[in-house]
Coordinates of C-alpha atoms in Angstrom, one line a residue:
X44 CA 12.1 83.0 -26.8
X45 CA 14.1 82.3 -30.0
X46 CA 15.1 85.2 -32.3
X47 CA 12.7 83.7 -34.9
X48 CA 9.9 83.6 -32.2
X49 CA 10.6 87.3 -31.2
X50 CA 10.4 88.4 -34.8
X51 CA 7.0 86.6 -35.3
X52 CA 5.8 88.4 -32.1
X53 CA 7.0 91.8 -33.6
X54 CA 5.4 91.1 -36.8
X55 CA 2.0 90.3 -35.0
X56 CA 2.0 93.1 -32.4
X57 CA 4.2 95.8 -34.3
X58 CA 6.3 96.1 -31.0
X59 CA 10.1 96.1 -31.5
X60 CA 12.3 94.6 -28.6
X61 CA 9.4 92.6 -27.5
X62 CA 10.2 90.3 -24.3
X63 CA 13.8 91.8 -24.3
X64 CA 14.2 90.6 -20.5
X65 CA 15.3 87.1 -21.5
X66 CA 16.4 85.0 -24.6
X67 CA 16.3 81.4 -25.8
X68 CA 20.0 81.3 -24.3
X69 CA 18.7 82.5 -20.9
X70 CA 15.1 81.4 -20.3
X71 CA 13.3 83.2 -17.6
X72 CA 13.6 80.0 -15.2
X73 CA 17.1 79.8 -15.3
X74 CA 19.4 81.9 -12.8
X75 CA 22.9 82.6 -13.5
X76 CA 24.8 82.7 -10.2
X77 CA 27.2 85.6 -9.7
X78 CA 30.8 84.7 -10.4
X79 CA 32.8 84.5 -7.3
X80 CA 36.0 86.4 -6.8
X81 CA 39.3 84.4 -7.0
X82 CA 39.9 85.1 -3.3
X83 CA 36.6 83.3 -2.4
X84 CA 37.3 80.2 -4.5
X85 CA 38.4 77.2 -2.2
X86 CA 41.7 75.6 -2.8
X87 CA 43.1 72.1 -2.2
X88 CA 43.5 70.7 0.4
X89 CA 39.9 71.6 1.0
X90 CA 38.8 72.6 4.6
X91 CA 36.2 70.0 5.4
X92 CA 33.4 70.6 7.9
X93 CA 33.3 68.7 11.0
X94 CA 32.4 65.0 10.6
X95 CA 29.6 65.4 12.9
X96 CA 27.8 67.8 10.6
X97 CA 28.0 65.1 7.9
X98 CA 26.7 62.4 10.2
X99 CA 23.9 64.6 11.4
X100 CA 22.9 65.4 7.8
X101 CA 22.9 61.7 6.9
X102 CA 20.7 60.8 9.9
X103 CA 18.2 63.6 8.7
X104 CA 18.4 62.3 5.1
X105 CA 17.6 58.8 6.2
X106 CA 14.5 59.9 8.3
X107 CA 13.2 62.2 5.5
X108 CA 11.2 61.1 2.4
X109 CA 13.9 62.9 0.3
X110 CA 15.9 59.6 0.5
X111 CA 13.1 57.8 -1.3
X112 CA 12.4 60.6 -3.8
X113 CA 16.0 61.2 -4.4
X114 CA 17.9 58.0 -3.5
X115 CA 21.4 59.6 -4.1
X116 CA 23.4 57.6 -1.5
X117 CA 23.2 53.9 -0.1
X118 CA 23.6 54.7 3.6
X119 CA 25.8 52.0 4.7
X120 CA 28.2 52.4 1.7
X121 CA 28.1 56.2 2.2
X122 CA 29.2 55.8 5.8
X123 CA 32.4 54.2 4.3
X124 CA 32.9 57.2 2.0
X125 CA 32.6 59.6 5.1
X126 CA 35.2 57.6 6.9
X127 CA 37.6 57.8 3.9
X128 CA 37.0 61.6 3.5
X129 CA 38.1 62.2 7.0
X130 CA 41.0 59.7 7.0
X131 CA 43.8 62.4 7.5
X132 CA 46.4 59.9 9.0
X133 CA 48.0 58.9 5.6
X134 CA 49.0 61.1 2.5
X135 CA 46.0 62.5 0.6
X136 CA 45.1 60.8 -2.6
X137 CA 42.6 60.8 -5.4
X138 CA 40.3 58.2 -3.6
X139 CA 40.2 60.4 -0.6
X140 CA 39.6 63.6 -2.7
X141 CA 36.9 61.9 -4.6
X142 CA 35.3 60.8 -1.2
X143 CA 35.5 64.4 0.1
X144 CA 33.8 65.8 -3.1
X145 CA 31.0 63.1 -2.8
X146 CA 30.6 64.3 1.0
X147 CA 30.4 68.0 0.1
X148 CA 28.1 67.4 -2.7
X149 CA 25.9 65.6 -0.3
X150 CA 25.9 68.5 2.1
X151 CA 25.2 71.0 -0.7
X152 CA 22.1 69.0 -1.4
X153 CA 20.8 68.3 2.0
X154 CA 21.6 71.8 3.3
X155 CA 19.1 73.0 0.7
X156 CA 16.4 70.3 0.9
X157 CA 16.7 69.0 4.4
X158 CA 18.2 72.1 6.3
X159 CA 19.5 71.6 9.8
X160 CA 18.4 75.3 10.7
X161 CA 15.2 77.1 10.2
X162 CA 16.9 80.1 8.5
X163 CA 16.4 79.7 4.9
X164 CA 19.2 82.0 3.8
X165 CA 21.7 80.4 6.2
X166 CA 21.0 77.1 4.7
X167 CA 21.1 78.5 1.1
X168 CA 24.5 80.0 1.9
X169 CA 25.9 76.9 3.4
X170 CA 24.7 74.8 0.5
X171 CA 26.4 77.1 -2.0
X172 CA 29.6 76.9 -0.2
X173 CA 29.6 73.2 -0.2
X174 CA 28.7 73.0 -3.7
X175 CA 31.5 75.3 -4.7
X176 CA 34.0 73.4 -2.8
X177 CA 32.8 70.0 -4.4
X178 CA 33.3 71.5 -7.9
X179 CA 36.8 72.4 -7.2
X180 CA 37.4 68.5 -7.4
X181 CA 35.3 67.9 -10.6
X182 CA 38.5 67.3 -12.7
X183 CA 38.9 63.9 -10.7
X184 CA 35.6 62.9 -12.1
X185 CA 37.0 62.5 -15.6
X186 CA 39.2 59.5 -14.8
X187 CA 37.7 56.0 -14.1
X188 CA 34.1 55.6 -13.3
X189 CA 33.2 54.8 -9.7
X190 CA 29.9 54.9 -7.6
X191 CA 31.4 57.8 -5.6
X192 CA 31.9 60.0 -8.7
X193 CA 28.4 59.1 -10.0
X194 CA 26.7 59.9 -6.6
X195 CA 28.6 63.3 -6.7
X196 CA 27.6 64.3 -10.1
X197 CA 24.0 63.3 -9.6
X198 CA 23.8 65.4 -6.3
X199 CA 25.4 68.4 -8.0
X200 CA 23.0 68.1 -11.0
X201 CA 20.0 68.0 -8.6
X202 CA 21.5 70.8 -6.6
X203 CA 21.8 72.9 -10.0
X204 CA 18.3 72.4 -10.9
X205 CA 17.1 73.3 -7.4
X206 CA 19.1 76.6 -7.4
X207 CA 18.0 77.6 -11.1
X208 CA 21.6 76.9 -12.3
X209 CA 20.4 74.9 -15.5
X210 CA 23.5 75.5 -17.6
X211 CA 25.7 73.8 -15.0
X212 CA 23.2 71.1 -14.3
X213 CA 23.5 70.1 -18.1
X214 CA 27.1 69.8 -17.6
X215 CA 27.2 67.8 -14.5
X216 CA 24.3 65.7 -15.6
X217 CA 26.0 64.9 -19.0
X218 CA 29.2 63.7 -17.1
X219 CA 26.8 61.5 -14.8
X220 CA 25.3 60.1 -18.0
X221 CA 28.7 58.9 -19.3
X222 CA 29.5 57.3 -16.0
X223 CA 26.1 55.3 -15.8
X224 CA 27.2 54.0 -19.3
X225 CA 30.7 53.1 -18.3
X226 CA 29.3 51.2 -15.1
X227 CA 26.5 49.6 -17.3
X228 CA 23.7 51.0 -15.0
X229 CA 21.8 51.9 -18.2
X230 CA 21.3 48.2 -18.9
X231 CA 19.5 45.6 -16.6
X232 CA 22.4 43.1 -17.1
X233 CA 25.2 42.5 -19.6
X234 CA 22.8 41.1 -22.2
X235 CA 20.1 43.8 -21.7
X236 CA 17.5 41.3 -20.6
X237 CA 15.7 41.0 -17.4
X238 CA 15.0 43.4 -14.6
X239 CA 17.7 43.5 -11.7
X240 CA 15.0 44.6 -9.2
X241 CA 13.3 41.2 -9.6
X242 CA 16.3 39.3 -8.0
X243 CA 18.1 41.2 -5.3
X244 CA 20.0 37.9 -4.4
X245 CA 21.6 37.9 -7.8
X246 CA 22.3 41.6 -8.3
X247 CA 24.4 43.2 -5.7
X248 CA 23.4 46.3 -3.9
X249 CA 25.9 48.5 -5.5
X250 CA 24.5 47.7 -8.9
X251 CA 21.0 48.2 -7.7
X252 CA 21.9 51.6 -6.3
X253 CA 23.6 52.5 -9.4
X254 CA 20.4 51.6 -11.4
X255 CA 18.6 54.1 -9.1
X256 CA 21.1 56.7 -9.8
X257 CA 20.7 55.9 -13.7
X258 CA 16.9 56.7 -13.2
X259 CA 17.6 60.0 -11.5
X260 CA 20.1 60.9 -14.4
X261 CA 17.2 59.9 -16.9
X262 CA 14.7 62.2 -15.2
X263 CA 16.9 65.1 -14.9
X264 CA 18.1 64.6 -18.5
X265 CA 14.5 64.8 -19.8
X266 CA 13.7 67.8 -17.8
X267 CA 16.7 69.7 -18.7
X268 CA 16.0 68.9 -22.3
X269 CA 12.7 70.6 -22.2
X270 CA 13.7 73.4 -20.0
X271 CA 16.6 74.5 -22.0
X272 CA 15.9 73.2 -25.4
X273 CA 19.3 71.4 -25.7
X274 CA 19.4 67.8 -27.0
X275 CA 19.4 65.0 -24.5
X276 CA 22.3 63.3 -23.2
X277 CA 20.5 60.0 -22.8
X278 CA 19.5 58.1 -25.7
X279 CA 16.6 56.1 -24.9
X280 CA 17.5 53.3 -27.5
X281 CA 20.6 52.7 -25.6
X282 CA 18.9 52.1 -22.4
X283 CA 16.8 49.4 -20.6
X284 CA 13.7 51.3 -19.6
X285 CA 11.8 48.4 -17.8
X286 CA 10.4 49.9 -14.6
X287 CA 11.6 48.6 -11.3
X288 CA 9.7 45.8 -9.7
X289 CA 6.3 47.0 -8.3
X290 CA 7.3 50.4 -9.1
X291 CA 3.8 51.7 -9.5
X292 CA 2.7 50.3 -6.0
X293 CA 5.8 52.0 -4.6
X294 CA 5.1 55.2 -6.1
X295 CA 1.6 55.5 -5.2
X296 CA 2.0 53.7 -1.8
X297 CA 0.3 55.8 1.1
X298 CA -1.0 58.6 -1.3
X299 CA -4.7 57.6 -0.8
X300 CA -4.5 57.7 3.0
X301 CA -1.5 60.0 3.8
X302 CA 0.9 57.4 4.7
X303 CA 4.6 57.9 4.6
X304 CA 6.1 55.9 1.8
X305 CA 8.6 53.2 2.6
X306 CA 10.1 52.4 -0.9
X307 CA 12.1 54.4 -3.5
X308 CA 9.8 56.2 -5.7
X309 CA 11.7 58.9 -7.4
X310 CA 10.4 62.6 -7.8
X311 CA 7.6 61.6 -10.0
X312 CA 6.3 59.0 -12.2
X313 CA 9.0 57.5 -14.6
X314 CA 6.5 56.7 -17.2
X315 CA 5.8 60.4 -17.6
X316 CA 9.6 61.1 -18.1
X317 CA 9.5 58.6 -21.0
X318 CA 6.5 60.4 -22.6
X319 CA 8.4 63.6 -22.4
X320 CA 11.3 61.9 -23.9
X321 CA 9.3 60.9 -26.9
X322 CA 7.7 64.2 -27.1
X323 CA 11.0 66.1 -27.6
X324 CA 12.5 63.5 -29.9
X325 CA 9.3 63.3 -32.3
X326 CA 8.2 67.1 -32.0
X327 CA 11.2 69.2 -31.3
X328 CA 14.5 67.5 -32.4
X329 CA 16.3 68.2 -35.5
X330 CA 14.7 65.2 -37.2
X331 CA 11.3 66.6 -36.3
X332 CA 12.1 69.9 -38.0
X333 CA 12.4 68.0 -41.3
X334 CA 8.9 66.3 -40.8
X335 CA 5.8 67.5 -42.9
X336 CA 3.1 69.0 -40.9
X337 CA 0.9 66.1 -41.3
X338 CA 3.5 63.8 -39.8
X339 CA 3.9 66.3 -36.9
X340 CA 0.1 66.4 -36.2
X341 CA 0.0 62.7 -36.5
X342 CA 2.8 62.4 -33.9
X343 CA 0.9 64.9 -31.7
X344 CA -2.2 62.6 -31.8
X345 CA -0.3 59.4 -30.8
X346 CA 1.5 61.2 -28.0
X347 CA -1.7 62.8 -26.8
X348 CA -3.3 59.2 -26.7
X349 CA -0.2 57.9 -24.8
X350 CA -0.4 60.6 -22.3
X351 CA -4.3 60.0 -21.7
X352 CA -3.5 56.2 -21.2
X353 CA -0.9 57.3 -18.5
X354 CA -3.5 59.8 -16.8
X355 CA -6.2 56.9 -16.8
X356 CA -3.8 54.4 -15.3
X357 CA -3.6 56.6 -12.1
X358 CA -5.8 55.8 -9.1
X359 CA -9.0 57.8 -9.7
X360 CA -8.6 59.9 -6.6
X361 CA -5.1 61.0 -7.7
X362 CA -5.8 61.3 -11.4
X363 CA -5.2 64.8 -12.8
X364 CA -8.6 66.3 -14.3
X365 CA -8.1 67.3 -18.0
X366 CA -9.2 70.7 -17.2
X367 CA -8.8 72.3 -13.8
X368 CA -11.4 75.0 -13.0
X369 CA -11.1 78.0 -10.8
X370 CA -12.2 77.2 -7.3
X371 CA -12.4 73.6 -8.1
X372 CA -12.0 71.2 -5.2
X373 CA -8.8 69.2 -4.9
X374 CA -9.7 65.7 -4.5
X375 CA -6.3 64.3 -3.8
X376 CA -4.2 64.6 -0.6
X377 CA -1.8 67.2 -0.4
X378 CA 1.4 65.5 -1.1
X379 CA 4.3 67.0 -3.1
X380 CA 4.7 64.0 -5.3
X381 CA 1.1 64.5 -6.5
X382 CA 1.3 68.3 -6.6
X383 CA 4.4 67.9 -9.0
X384 CA 2.6 65.2 -10.9
X385 CA -0.3 67.4 -11.6
X386 CA 1.7 70.3 -12.8
X387 CA 4.0 67.9 -14.9
X388 CA 0.8 66.4 -16.6
X389 CA -0.6 69.9 -17.5
X390 CA 3.0 70.9 -18.7
X391 CA 3.5 67.8 -20.7
X392 CA 0.1 68.3 -22.4
X393 CA 0.9 71.9 -23.5
X394 CA 4.4 70.9 -24.6
X395 CA 2.9 68.1 -26.9
X396 CA 0.1 70.3 -28.5
X397 CA 2.1 73.5 -28.7
X398 CA 4.4 71.9 -31.3
X399 CA 1.5 72.0 -33.9
X400 CA 2.2 75.9 -34.3
X401 CA 5.9 75.3 -34.7
X402 CA 5.8 74.1 -38.2
X403 CA 2.7 75.9 -39.7
X404 CA 4.1 79.2 -40.7
X405 CA 3.7 80.3 -44.3
X406 CA 6.7 81.9 -46.4
X407 CA 5.0 85.2 -45.5
X408 CA 5.2 84.5 -41.7
X409 CA 1.4 84.1 -41.4
X410 CA 0.1 81.1 -39.4
X411 CA -1.8 78.6 -41.3
X412 CA -4.5 77.7 -38.8
X413 CA -5.7 74.3 -40.1
X414 CA -8.5 72.4 -38.1
X415 CA -5.6 70.1 -36.5
X416 CA -3.6 73.2 -35.5
X417 CA -6.7 75.0 -34.1
X418 CA -7.6 71.9 -32.0
X419 CA -4.0 71.4 -30.6
X420 CA -3.6 75.1 -29.8
X421 CA -6.9 75.0 -27.9
X422 CA -5.7 72.1 -25.8
X423 CA -2.3 73.6 -25.2
X424 CA -3.9 76.9 -24.0
X425 CA -6.5 75.0 -21.8
X426 CA -3.6 72.9 -20.3
X427 CA -1.7 76.0 -19.5
X428 CA -4.8 77.6 -18.0
X429 CA -5.3 74.5 -15.8
X430 CA -1.7 74.6 -14.9
X431 CA -1.8 78.2 -13.6
X432 CA -4.9 77.8 -11.7
X433 CA -3.7 74.7 -9.9
X434 CA -0.4 76.3 -9.3
X435 CA -2.1 79.4 -7.8
X436 CA -4.1 77.1 -5.4
X437 CA -1.1 75.2 -4.3
X438 CA 1.5 78.0 -4.3
X439 CA 1.2 78.7 -0.4
X440 CA 2.3 75.1 0.2
X441 CA 5.3 75.2 -2.1
X442 CA 8.5 75.3 -0.2
X443 CA 11.1 78.0 -0.9
X444 CA 13.9 75.2 -1.6
X445 CA 11.9 74.2 -4.6
X446 CA 11.2 77.7 -6.1
X447 CA 13.7 77.6 -8.9
X448 CA 12.7 73.8 -9.9
X449 CA 9.1 74.8 -10.0
X450 CA 9.6 78.2 -11.7
X451 CA 9.3 76.6 -15.0
X452 CA 5.7 75.6 -14.8
X453 CA 3.9 79.0 -14.4
X454 CA 6.3 81.0 -16.6
X455 CA 6.1 78.5 -19.4
X456 CA 2.4 78.4 -19.1
X457 CA 2.1 82.1 -19.2
X458 CA 4.1 82.2 -22.3
X459 CA 1.6 79.8 -23.9
X460 CA -1.3 81.9 -22.7
X461 CA 0.3 84.8 -24.6
X462 CA 0.9 82.7 -27.8
X463 CA -2.9 81.9 -27.6
X464 CA -4.0 85.4 -27.4
X465 CA -1.6 86.7 -30.3
X466 CA -2.9 83.8 -32.5
X467 CA -6.7 84.3 -31.6
X468 CA -7.2 87.7 -30.2
X469 CA -10.8 88.0 -31.5
X470 CA -12.0 85.3 -29.1
X471 CA -13.8 86.2 -25.9
X472 CA -11.5 83.6 -24.1
X473 CA -8.4 85.8 -25.1
X474 CA -9.8 88.6 -22.9
X475 CA -10.2 86.1 -19.9
X476 CA -6.7 84.8 -20.6
X477 CA -5.4 88.2 -20.4
X478 CA -6.2 88.2 -16.7
X479 CA -3.6 85.4 -16.1
X480 CA -1.1 87.9 -17.3
X481 CA -2.3 90.8 -15.5
X482 CA -2.8 89.3 -12.0
X483 CA -0.3 86.5 -12.0
X484 CA 2.6 86.9 -9.6
X485 CA 3.7 83.4 -9.0
X486 CA 6.9 84.2 -7.2
X487 CA 5.8 86.7 -4.8
X488 CA 6.1 84.6 -1.8
X489 CA 9.8 84.3 -2.0
X490 CA 10.4 88.0 -2.0
X491 CA 7.8 88.6 0.8
X492 CA 9.2 85.9 3.0
X493 CA 12.9 86.8 2.6
X494 CA 13.8 90.6 2.4
X495 CA 17.4 89.5 2.7
X496 CA 17.5 87.2 -0.4
X497 CA 20.7 87.8 -2.5
X498 CA 20.7 90.9 -4.7
X499 CA 21.1 88.7 -7.8
X500 CA 17.9 86.8 -7.0
X501 CA 16.0 90.0 -6.4
X502 CA 17.1 91.3 -9.7
X503 CA 16.1 88.3 -11.4
X504 CA 12.6 88.4 -9.7
X505 CA 12.2 92.1 -10.9
X506 CA 13.2 91.0 -14.5
X507 CA 10.5 88.3 -14.1
X508 CA 7.9 90.9 -13.1
X509 CA 9.0 93.0 -16.2
X510 CA 8.8 90.1 -18.4
X511 CA 5.2 89.2 -17.3
X512 CA 4.3 93.0 -17.7
X513 CA 5.6 93.1 -21.1
X514 CA 3.6 89.9 -21.9
X515 CA 0.4 91.6 -20.4
X516 CA 1.2 94.8 -22.7
X517 CA 1.6 92.7 -25.9
X518 CA -1.6 90.8 -25.3
X519 CA -3.6 94.1 -24.6
X520 CA -2.1 95.6 -27.9
X521 CA -3.2 92.6 -30.0
X522 CA -6.7 92.5 -28.6
X523 CA -7.1 96.3 -28.9
X524 CA -6.0 96.4 -32.5
X525 CA -8.3 93.4 -33.4
X526 CA -11.4 95.3 -32.0
X527 CA -10.4 98.4 -34.0
X528 CA -10.0 96.3 -37.2
X529 CA -13.3 94.5 -36.7
X530 CA -15.2 97.9 -36.1

């Protein structure tokens, strides 16, 4: 999506203004929310919802698996935050305002992900309203660090990712990153040795909760880095990345026999987030751009091996297959943790191997397809093909609330498929891959189920359709011209 990438596509297809719907500054999986009129922006003092609304939301959160995937609040401590937010007897102060921001951010997140109504649009609008109100108080986050401020920023970051607002997610998560550092949550203890989860009697609950928040910040940071192309906010070298005690057991607990998990497990495997972090640093960073192609290919091989070691460490019944075939039987239970894990695996595989093309252009702009590049490109396209087949199978099960968070997977895979077609149009597989671009509508459910979705979202869905249609057109042009040349 970069200007250089589009110029390369133009040189290979002869088509000007190719893929003009989006740019590297506005990737297809990012949604820019309409700017609110000044008259609709809340002012301080904020009009808070009824306290019973918050307490009901907290009760639902406690009973939902969301509290284990996203441990954004510690329930007993958050009850005190709620009480402070609704203490209107004395004069308002910054502590009360921070508590109100935390409560509003919590409602923004839970209204979206654990809605108290079956009306999707009503929940979405309520979530946006709470989010806007919480952001009015963001300047207060720039003063001293506190657990309430960290919770607020983490919840707003998650909300931004799940509403496609990746640019704001980068801002809020960067602030959250600094607060985790100020609080020392990036370290296991003052000396950087040991694991706080191993001794709950020594480490107080607030610190353990802050450590959970650090892991959420870490996961979000690595996802945003890959999805936006921006540098990470979290430097792995400055953090203790030892997994929490019995983390693997907690993450995969109950997945084999469809039991409800009972321990914090985060959105997906923390080890995969670490591999993604290494992939960006070694293959896509400014330092990586200065490497020789042989170094890049060596890094790809090492990362590929590390990813395979991770894959083989999973229970056999939950392990992603290296290649997912059409009409293949899914051998795992239908659990969102595993669905996301499968998609993340294929996406990571493609992300690693696609880097082989990035540094292989000759001065004339022609791709120097060495054996290593050819092998990596094949693996990147195969992973994207598997992702699309698996996503298509699971699409009816994906909830609308996760639409924007999941959109990255099919769209990025389609872009990799197109790259494979352009680089090797003479292959029979390119004809088959063209069908992914011709038939793929991976966001149709949202428009079909909700005719009253906001106009801005409808426009974005139409742009996505146009974008995929343009990719299909470019693929056909390259294949047709190649056949004419061969004849």
